[in-house]
Structures are given as C-alpha cells and as structure tokens.
Amino acid sequence: MVRDRLAHAQSSLVPAIEALHGCLHFWAGADPASNTMVNISVWATLEDARQMETLAPMLALASEFASLGVQFERPITNYQSLWEI
C-alpha cells in the first residue's frame, strides 16, 4: 500500500525535487514487509537540504501518507557527511 502510493508520488515529486538548488542525489524507498518508507538525499549545502522542509508537493502528500499509517520524523534530520566509500 505505502510502496504503491510512493511509486505513484514519483510523478509529482521528481520534478519538484529536481527543481531545487543543490540536490546531488535523492532516493525514495519502501519496505513492503513493514509497510514503511524512507527518503534519503544528498545536498550541496545544509541550506539546500532545508528546502525539503517547505517543498509544497511533499507537504501536500503528507496527509495522504499519514492516512495510510505513515509516521513522519520531525523535524527533518540533516546529517553532515564525515566519510564515504
């Protein structure tokens, strides 16, 4: 259920995210066993990352996902990268 809705949301979210400044990578995933989802993104700056807090298409979908039982972690956590492989 969550997986299907997240896949459908791609059509409105991808263009909106691509229009944001500084987005280097973005992943959206779902685990059908637990009916949960996750979004992970990499941004050029913390200021760029904070654009997600007010992204209208994402906010518009929040209540729809909440009605499916999705719980959102707020505020959005932004991590500083320390190393990579």
mmCIF file of N, CA, C and O in Angstrom:
data_model
loop_
_atom_site.group_PDB
_atom_site.id
_atom_site.type_symbol
_atom_site.label_atom_id
_atom_site.label_comp_id
_atom_site.label_asym_id
_atom_site.label_seq_id
_atom_site.Cartn_x
_atom_site.Cartn_y
_atom_site.Cartn_z
ATOM 1 N N MET A 1 0.829 -1.195 0.000
ATOM 2 C CA MET A 1 0.000 0.000 0.000
ATOM 3 C C MET A 1 0.877 1.264 0.000
ATOM 4 O O MET A 1 0.729 2.106 -0.869
ATOM 5 N N VAL A 2 1.770 1.404 0.984
ATOM 6 C CA VAL A 2 2.662 2.562 1.039
ATOM 7 C C VAL A 2 3.596 2.544 -0.165
ATOM 8 O O VAL A 2 3.820 3.583 -0.791
ATOM 9 N N ARG A 3 4.088 1.354 -0.511
ATOM 10 C CA ARG A 3 5.003 1.240 -1.644
ATOM 11 C C ARG A 3 4.334 1.717 -2.929
ATOM 12 O O ARG A 3 4.927 2.463 -3.710
ATOM 13 N N ASP A 4 3.116 1.286 -3.160
ATOM 14 C CA ASP A 4 2.391 1.676 -4.369
ATOM 15 C C ASP A 4 2.151 3.185 -4.412
ATOM 16 O O ASP A 4 2.310 3.818 -5.450
ATOM 17 N N ARG A 5 1.768 3.740 -3.273
ATOM 18 C CA ARG A 5 1.494 5.181 -3.240
ATOM 19 C C ARG A 5 2.771 5.980 -3.424
ATOM 20 O O ARG A 5 2.777 7.013 -4.081
ATOM 21 N N LEU A 6 3.880 5.501 -2.850
ATOM 22 C CA LEU A 6 5.154 6.186 -3.019
ATOM 23 C C LEU A 6 5.603 6.140 -4.476
ATOM 24 O O LEU A 6 6.093 7.132 -5.018
ATOM 25 N N ALA A 7 5.402 5.010 -5.126
ATOM 26 C CA ALA A 7 5.740 4.900 -6.550
ATOM 27 C C ALA A 7 4.897 5.870 -7.380
ATOM 28 O O ALA A 7 5.405 6.537 -8.284
ATOM 29 N N HIS A 8 3.628 5.992 -7.045
ATOM 30 C CA HIS A 8 2.735 6.914 -7.757
ATOM 31 C C HIS A 8 3.123 8.373 -7.512
ATOM 32 O O HIS A 8 2.985 9.223 -8.398
ATOM 33 N N ALA A 9 3.629 8.675 -6.324
ATOM 34 C CA ALA A 9 4.003 10.052 -5.969
ATOM 35 C C ALA A 9 5.208 10.543 -6.764
ATOM 36 O O ALA A 9 5.455 11.753 -6.859
ATOM 37 N N GLN A 10 5.929 9.619 -7.362
ATOM 38 C CA GLN A 10 7.119 9.978 -8.137
ATOM 39 C C GLN A 10 6.814 11.028 -9.205
ATOM 40 O O GLN A 10 7.606 11.940 -9.430
ATOM 41 N N SER A 11 5.662 10.922 -9.837
ATOM 42 C CA SER A 11 5.340 11.838 -10.938
ATOM 43 C C SER A 11 5.249 13.291 -10.499
ATOM 44 O O SER A 11 5.559 14.194 -11.270
ATOM 45 N N SER A 12 4.842 13.545 -9.264
ATOM 46 C CA SER A 12 4.771 14.929 -8.791
ATOM 47 C C SER A 12 6.020 15.339 -8.024
ATOM 48 O O SER A 12 6.409 16.506 -8.044
ATOM 49 N N LEU A 13 6.659 14.383 -7.364
ATOM 50 C CA LEU A 13 7.806 14.739 -6.529
ATOM 51 C C LEU A 13 9.109 14.901 -7.301
ATOM 52 O O LEU A 13 9.894 15.803 -6.999
ATOM 53 N N VAL A 14 9.352 14.061 -8.295
ATOM 54 C CA VAL A 14 10.625 14.138 -9.023
ATOM 55 C C VAL A 14 10.841 15.515 -9.661
ATOM 56 O O VAL A 14 11.891 16.129 -9.449
ATOM 57 N N PRO A 15 9.878 16.052 -10.398
ATOM 58 C CA PRO A 15 10.113 17.380 -10.987
ATOM 59 C C PRO A 15 10.336 18.462 -9.918
ATOM 60 O O PRO A 15 11.159 19.356 -10.108
ATOM 61 N N ALA A 16 9.609 18.375 -8.824
ATOM 62 C CA ALA A 16 9.747 19.376 -7.763
ATOM 63 C C ALA A 16 11.118 19.285 -7.097
ATOM 64 O O ALA A 16 11.759 20.312 -6.841
ATOM 65 N N ILE A 17 11.580 18.076 -6.846
ATOM 66 C CA ILE A 17 12.892 17.900 -6.221
ATOM 67 C C ILE A 17 13.998 18.293 -7.194
ATOM 68 O O ILE A 17 14.979 18.949 -6.803
ATOM 69 N N GLU A 18 13.856 17.921 -8.444
ATOM 70 C CA GLU A 18 14.873 18.282 -9.448
ATOM 71 C C GLU A 18 14.994 19.795 -9.604
ATOM 72 O O GLU A 18 16.061 20.296 -9.961
ATOM 73 N N ALA A 19 13.938 20.533 -9.333
ATOM 74 C CA ALA A 19 13.962 21.989 -9.464
ATOM 75 C C ALA A 19 14.663 22.675 -8.298
ATOM 76 O O ALA A 19 14.989 23.863 -8.386
ATOM 77 N N LEU A 20 14.906 21.944 -7.215
ATOM 78 C CA LEU A 20 15.560 22.538 -6.053
ATOM 79 C C LEU A 20 17.057 22.703 -6.292
ATOM 80 O O LEU A 20 17.686 21.874 -6.949
ATOM 81 N N HIS A 21 17.597 23.747 -5.738
ATOM 82 C CA HIS A 21 19.022 24.015 -5.871
ATOM 83 C C HIS A 21 19.827 23.066 -4.987
ATOM 84 O O HIS A 21 19.483 22.842 -3.837
ATOM 85 N N GLY A 22 20.875 22.494 -5.535
ATOM 86 C CA GLY A 22 21.837 21.755 -4.736
ATOM 87 C C GLY A 22 21.556 20.297 -4.476
ATOM 88 O O GLY A 22 22.295 19.658 -3.725
ATOM 89 N N CYS A 23 20.520 19.735 -5.073
ATOM 90 C CA CYS A 23 20.227 18.311 -4.851
ATOM 91 C C CYS A 23 21.217 17.476 -5.666
ATOM 92 O O CYS A 23 21.245 17.547 -6.889
ATOM 93 N N LEU A 24 22.043 16.695 -4.971
ATOM 94 C CA LEU A 24 23.040 15.867 -5.636
ATOM 95 C C LEU A 24 22.520 14.451 -5.891
ATOM 96 O O LEU A 24 22.812 13.855 -6.920
ATOM 97 N N HIS A 25 21.760 13.918 -4.944
ATOM 98 C CA HIS A 25 21.175 12.580 -5.072
ATOM 99 C C HIS A 25 19.906 12.526 -4.236
ATOM 100 O O HIS A 25 19.813 13.198 -3.199
ATOM 101 N N PHE A 26 18.964 11.716 -4.671
ATOM 102 C CA PHE A 26 17.741 11.521 -3.901
ATOM 103 C C PHE A 26 17.255 10.104 -4.115
ATOM 104 O O PHE A 26 17.190 9.636 -5.252
ATOM 105 N N TRP A 27 16.953 9.418 -3.027
ATOM 106 C CA TRP A 27 16.412 8.078 -3.095
ATOM 107 C C TRP A 27 15.111 8.035 -2.305
ATOM 108 O O TRP A 27 15.014 8.626 -1.229
ATOM 109 N N ALA A 28 14.138 7.334 -2.827
ATOM 110 C CA ALA A 28 12.895 7.050 -2.106
ATOM 111 C C ALA A 28 12.735 5.540 -2.131
ATOM 112 O O ALA A 28 12.867 4.914 -3.184
ATOM 113 N N GLY A 29 12.481 4.965 -0.973
ATOM 114 C CA GLY A 29 12.351 3.517 -0.912
ATOM 115 C C GLY A 29 11.255 3.097 0.033
ATOM 116 O O GLY A 29 10.803 3.878 0.874
ATOM 117 N N ALA A 30 10.831 1.855 -0.120
ATOM 118 C CA ALA A 30 9.780 1.315 0.737
ATOM 119 C C ALA A 30 10.093 -0.129 1.069
ATOM 120 O O ALA A 30 10.677 -0.854 0.256
ATOM 121 N N ASP A 31 9.702 -0.540 2.251
ATOM 122 C CA ASP A 31 9.843 -1.920 2.694
ATOM 123 C C ASP A 31 8.452 -2.523 2.788
ATOM 124 O O ASP A 31 7.676 -2.159 3.689
ATOM 125 N N PRO A 32 8.094 -3.416 1.857
ATOM 126 C CA PRO A 32 6.747 -3.976 1.873
ATOM 127 C C PRO A 32 6.450 -4.827 3.110
ATOM 128 O O PRO A 32 5.303 -4.923 3.525
ATOM 129 N N ALA A 33 7.473 -5.403 3.725
ATOM 130 C CA ALA A 33 7.250 -6.240 4.904
ATOM 131 C C ALA A 33 6.757 -5.418 6.093
ATOM 132 O O ALA A 33 5.875 -5.843 6.832
ATOM 133 N N SER A 34 7.323 -4.213 6.254
ATOM 134 C CA SER A 34 6.921 -3.373 7.390
ATOM 135 C C SER A 34 5.981 -2.246 6.979
ATOM 136 O O SER A 34 5.530 -1.478 7.821
ATOM 137 N N ASN A 35 5.725 -2.132 5.661
ATOM 138 C CA ASN A 35 4.859 -1.072 5.139
ATOM 139 C C ASN A 35 5.369 0.310 5.541
ATOM 140 O O ASN A 35 4.612 1.178 5.963
ATOM 141 N N THR A 36 6.698 0.476 5.432
ATOM 142 C CA THR A 36 7.334 1.751 5.770
ATOM 143 C C THR A 36 8.071 2.304 4.559
ATOM 144 O O THR A 36 8.312 1.590 3.587
ATOM 145 N N MET A 37 8.420 3.579 4.649
ATOM 146 C CA MET A 37 9.159 4.207 3.562
ATOM 147 C C MET A 37 10.267 5.076 4.128
ATOM 148 O O MET A 37 10.254 5.447 5.310
ATOM 149 N N VAL A 38 11.221 5.406 3.254
ATOM 150 C CA VAL A 38 12.323 6.277 3.643
ATOM 151 C C VAL A 38 12.718 7.117 2.434
ATOM 152 O O VAL A 38 12.628 6.660 1.292
ATOM 153 N N ASN A 39 13.106 8.348 2.697
ATOM 154 C CA ASN A 39 13.693 9.220 1.682
ATOM 155 C C ASN A 39 15.073 9.595 2.180
ATOM 156 O O ASN A 39 15.234 10.011 3.328
ATOM 157 N N ILE A 40 16.067 9.450 1.325
ATOM 158 C CA ILE A 40 17.438 9.818 1.660
ATOM 159 C C ILE A 40 17.923 10.729 0.547
ATOM 160 O O ILE A 40 17.750 10.426 -0.633
ATOM 161 N N SER A 41 18.531 11.837 0.932
ATOM 162 C CA SER A 41 19.014 12.768 -0.082
ATOM 163 C C SER A 41 20.368 13.319 0.314
ATOM 164 O O SER A 41 20.738 13.357 1.486
ATOM 165 N N VAL A 42 21.117 13.744 -0.701
ATOM 166 C CA VAL A 42 22.428 14.350 -0.512
ATOM 167 C C VAL A 42 22.380 15.723 -1.171
ATOM 168 O O VAL A 42 21.945 15.854 -2.318
ATOM 169 N N TRP A 43 22.838 16.723 -0.424
ATOM 170 C CA TRP A 43 22.732 18.109 -0.868
ATOM 171 C C TRP A 43 24.092 18.796 -0.834
ATOM 172 O O TRP A 43 24.969 18.421 -0.046
ATOM 173 N N ALA A 44 24.234 19.829 -1.633
ATOM 174 C CA ALA A 44 25.483 20.584 -1.683
ATOM 175 C C ALA A 44 25.731 21.326 -0.373
ATOM 176 O O ALA A 44 26.874 21.401 0.095
ATOM 177 N N THR A 45 24.679 21.881 0.217
ATOM 178 C CA THR A 45 24.821 22.624 1.470
ATOM 179 C C THR A 45 23.641 22.309 2.387
ATOM 180 O O THR A 45 22.601 21.820 1.939
ATOM 181 N N LEU A 46 23.797 22.622 3.659
ATOM 182 C CA LEU A 46 22.703 22.449 4.610
ATOM 183 C C LEU A 46 21.525 23.336 4.231
ATOM 184 O O LEU A 46 20.365 22.932 4.324
ATOM 185 N N GLU A 47 21.811 24.543 3.784
ATOM 186 C CA GLU A 47 20.739 25.450 3.339
ATOM 187 C C GLU A 47 19.939 24.811 2.203
ATOM 188 O O GLU A 47 18.715 24.889 2.177
ATOM 189 N N ASP A 48 20.635 24.181 1.265
ATOM 190 C CA ASP A 48 19.947 23.497 0.163
ATOM 191 C C ASP A 48 19.070 22.371 0.705
ATOM 192 O O ASP A 48 17.919 22.204 0.288
ATOM 193 N N ALA A 49 19.586 21.586 1.645
ATOM 194 C CA ALA A 49 18.833 20.464 2.212
ATOM 195 C C ALA A 49 17.557 20.934 2.889
ATOM 196 O O ALA A 49 16.524 20.267 2.827
ATOM 197 N N ARG A 50 17.606 22.074 3.512
ATOM 198 C CA ARG A 50 16.448 22.577 4.255
ATOM 199 C C ARG A 50 15.286 22.978 3.348
ATOM 200 O O ARG A 50 14.179 23.216 3.836
ATOM 201 N N GLN A 51 15.503 23.011 2.054
ATOM 202 C CA GLN A 51 14.408 23.287 1.127
ATOM 203 C C GLN A 51 13.323 22.209 1.223
ATOM 204 O O GLN A 51 12.155 22.464 0.953
ATOM 205 N N MET A 52 13.715 21.005 1.633
ATOM 206 C CA MET A 52 12.759 19.899 1.739
ATOM 207 C C MET A 52 11.707 20.167 2.816
ATOM 208 O O MET A 52 10.607 19.632 2.744
ATOM 209 N N GLU A 53 12.032 20.994 3.793
ATOM 210 C CA GLU A 53 11.097 21.301 4.884
ATOM 211 C C GLU A 53 9.848 22.024 4.401
ATOM 212 O O GLU A 53 8.805 21.962 5.049
ATOM 213 N N THR A 54 9.957 22.713 3.274
ATOM 214 C CA THR A 54 8.836 23.503 2.771
ATOM 215 C C THR A 54 8.425 23.135 1.346
ATOM 216 O O THR A 54 7.700 23.896 0.705
ATOM 217 N N LEU A 55 8.861 21.991 0.861
ATOM 218 C CA LEU A 55 8.548 21.587 -0.511
ATOM 219 C C LEU A 55 7.056 21.285 -0.627
ATOM 220 O O LEU A 55 6.552 20.302 -0.084
ATOM 221 N N ALA A 56 6.332 22.139 -1.331
ATOM 222 C CA ALA A 56 4.870 22.069 -1.396
ATOM 223 C C ALA A 56 4.327 20.701 -1.830
ATOM 224 O O ALA A 56 3.414 20.178 -1.192
ATOM 225 N N PRO A 57 4.844 20.089 -2.906
ATOM 226 C CA PRO A 57 4.290 18.787 -3.297
ATOM 227 C C PRO A 57 4.494 17.713 -2.221
ATOM 228 O O PRO A 57 3.633 16.849 -2.032
ATOM 229 N N MET A 58 5.583 17.778 -1.503
ATOM 230 C CA MET A 58 5.838 16.813 -0.428
ATOM 231 C C MET A 58 4.873 17.060 0.727
ATOM 232 O O MET A 58 4.294 16.128 1.274
ATOM 233 N N LEU A 59 4.690 18.304 1.082
ATOM 234 C CA LEU A 59 3.761 18.646 2.166
ATOM 235 C C LEU A 59 2.328 18.271 1.805
ATOM 236 O O LEU A 59 1.567 17.810 2.653
ATOM 237 N N ALA A 60 1.967 18.432 0.536
ATOM 238 C CA ALA A 60 0.614 18.104 0.094
ATOM 239 C C ALA A 60 0.334 16.608 0.212
ATOM 240 O O ALA A 60 -0.803 16.202 0.475
ATOM 241 N N LEU A 61 1.348 15.788 0.048
ATOM 242 C CA LEU A 61 1.175 14.339 0.132
ATOM 243 C C LEU A 61 1.232 13.816 1.564
ATOM 244 O O LEU A 61 0.834 12.673 1.824
ATOM 245 N N ALA A 62 1.713 14.611 2.495
ATOM 246 C CA ALA A 62 1.924 14.148 3.869
ATOM 247 C C ALA A 62 0.645 13.601 4.499
ATOM 248 O O ALA A 62 0.664 12.530 5.113
ATOM 249 N N SER A 63 -0.461 14.295 4.354
ATOM 250 C CA SER A 63 -1.706 13.822 4.977
ATOM 251 C C SER A 63 -2.188 12.525 4.334
ATOM 252 O O SER A 63 -2.748 11.656 5.000
ATOM 253 N N GLU A 64 -1.958 12.386 3.041
ATOM 254 C CA GLU A 64 -2.350 11.155 2.353
ATOM 255 C C GLU A 64 -1.543 9.962 2.889
ATOM 256 O O GLU A 64 -2.098 8.904 3.157
ATOM 257 N N PHE A 65 -0.239 10.166 3.056
ATOM 258 C CA PHE A 65 0.589 9.097 3.604
ATOM 259 C C PHE A 65 0.231 8.834 5.067
ATOM 260 O O PHE A 65 0.225 7.692 5.512
ATOM 261 N N ALA A 66 -0.066 9.876 5.815
ATOM 262 C CA ALA A 66 -0.462 9.711 7.222
ATOM 263 C C ALA A 66 -1.728 8.854 7.326
ATOM 264 O O ALA A 66 -1.862 8.043 8.238
ATOM 265 N N SER A 67 -2.645 9.021 6.378
ATOM 266 C CA SER A 67 -3.869 8.223 6.407
ATOM 267 C C SER A 67 -3.590 6.740 6.146
ATOM 268 O O SER A 67 -4.401 5.882 6.475
ATOM 269 N N LEU A 68 -2.418 6.439 5.571
ATOM 270 C CA LEU A 68 -2.001 5.052 5.354
ATOM 271 C C LEU A 68 -1.232 4.500 6.550
ATOM 272 O O LEU A 68 -0.786 3.358 6.528
ATOM 273 N N GLY A 69 -1.042 5.348 7.563
ATOM 274 C CA GLY A 69 -0.336 4.923 8.765
ATOM 275 C C GLY A 69 1.116 5.354 8.837
ATOM 276 O O GLY A 69 1.819 5.004 9.783
ATOM 277 N N VAL A 70 1.570 6.115 7.847
ATOM 278 C CA VAL A 70 2.957 6.590 7.859
ATOM 279 C C VAL A 70 3.124 7.636 8.956
ATOM 280 O O VAL A 70 2.301 8.538 9.090
ATOM 281 N N GLN A 71 4.183 7.498 9.737
ATOM 282 C CA GLN A 71 4.539 8.487 10.753
ATOM 283 C C GLN A 71 5.824 9.166 10.301
ATOM 284 O O GLN A 71 6.779 8.492 9.910
ATOM 285 N N PHE A 72 5.846 10.464 10.377
ATOM 286 C CA PHE A 72 6.998 11.229 9.916
ATOM 287 C C PHE A 72 7.853 11.668 11.095
ATOM 288 O O PHE A 72 7.330 12.069 12.127
ATOM 289 N N GLU A 73 9.157 11.593 10.905
ATOM 290 C CA GLU A 73 10.070 12.119 11.908
ATOM 291 C C GLU A 73 10.215 13.618 11.668
ATOM 292 O O GLU A 73 10.564 14.044 10.576
ATOM 293 N N ARG A 74 9.907 14.394 12.667
ATOM 294 C CA ARG A 74 10.008 15.845 12.587
ATOM 295 C C ARG A 74 10.761 16.359 13.788
ATOM 296 O O ARG A 74 10.563 15.849 14.884
ATOM 297 N N PRO A 75 11.611 17.315 13.617
ATOM 298 C CA PRO A 75 11.960 17.936 12.339
ATOM 299 C C PRO A 75 12.799 16.980 11.483
ATOM 300 O O PRO A 75 13.326 15.988 11.971
ATOM 301 N N ILE A 76 12.909 17.311 10.214
ATOM 302 C CA ILE A 76 13.741 16.535 9.311
ATOM 303 C C ILE A 76 15.175 16.617 9.826
ATOM 304 O O ILE A 76 15.677 17.702 10.124
ATOM 305 N N THR A 77 15.821 15.472 9.931
ATOM 306 C CA THR A 77 17.198 15.426 10.411
ATOM 307 C C THR A 77 18.149 15.562 9.231
ATOM 308 O O THR A 77 17.992 14.883 8.216
ATOM 309 N N ASN A 78 19.122 16.439 9.377
ATOM 310 C CA ASN A 78 20.152 16.619 8.357
ATOM 311 C C ASN A 78 21.494 16.233 8.966
ATOM 312 O O ASN A 78 21.899 16.788 9.986
ATOM 313 N N TYR A 79 22.159 15.279 8.340
ATOM 314 C CA TYR A 79 23.439 14.787 8.827
ATOM 315 C C TYR A 79 24.574 15.338 7.983
ATOM 316 O O TYR A 79 24.475 15.382 6.763
ATOM 317 N N GLN A 80 25.659 15.710 8.645
ATOM 318 C CA GLN A 80 26.859 16.141 7.942
ATOM 319 C C GLN A 80 27.674 14.899 7.622
ATOM 320 O O GLN A 80 27.920 14.055 8.502
ATOM 321 N N SER A 81 28.085 14.754 6.380
ATOM 322 C CA SER A 81 28.877 13.595 5.968
ATOM 323 C C SER A 81 30.268 13.682 6.582
ATOM 324 O O SER A 81 30.916 14.732 6.560
ATOM 325 N N LEU A 82 30.719 12.568 7.132
ATOM 326 C CA LEU A 82 32.050 12.510 7.718
ATOM 327 C C LEU A 82 33.033 11.732 6.853
ATOM 328 O O LEU A 82 34.228 12.021 6.855
ATOM 329 N N TRP A 83 32.541 10.704 6.144
ATOM 330 C CA TRP A 83 33.385 9.953 5.230
ATOM 331 C C TRP A 83 32.511 9.185 4.252
ATOM 332 O O TRP A 83 31.302 9.101 4.445
ATOM 333 N N GLU A 84 33.119 8.670 3.212
ATOM 334 C CA GLU A 84 32.386 7.896 2.220
ATOM 335 C C GLU A 84 33.288 6.839 1.617
ATOM 336 O O GLU A 84 34.510 6.929 1.727
ATOM 337 N N ILE A 85 32.673 5.870 0.973
ATOM 338 C CA ILE A 85 33.413 4.807 0.285
ATOM 339 C C ILE A 85 33.101 4.918 -1.195
ATOM 340 O O ILE A 85 31.972 5.097 -1.587
#
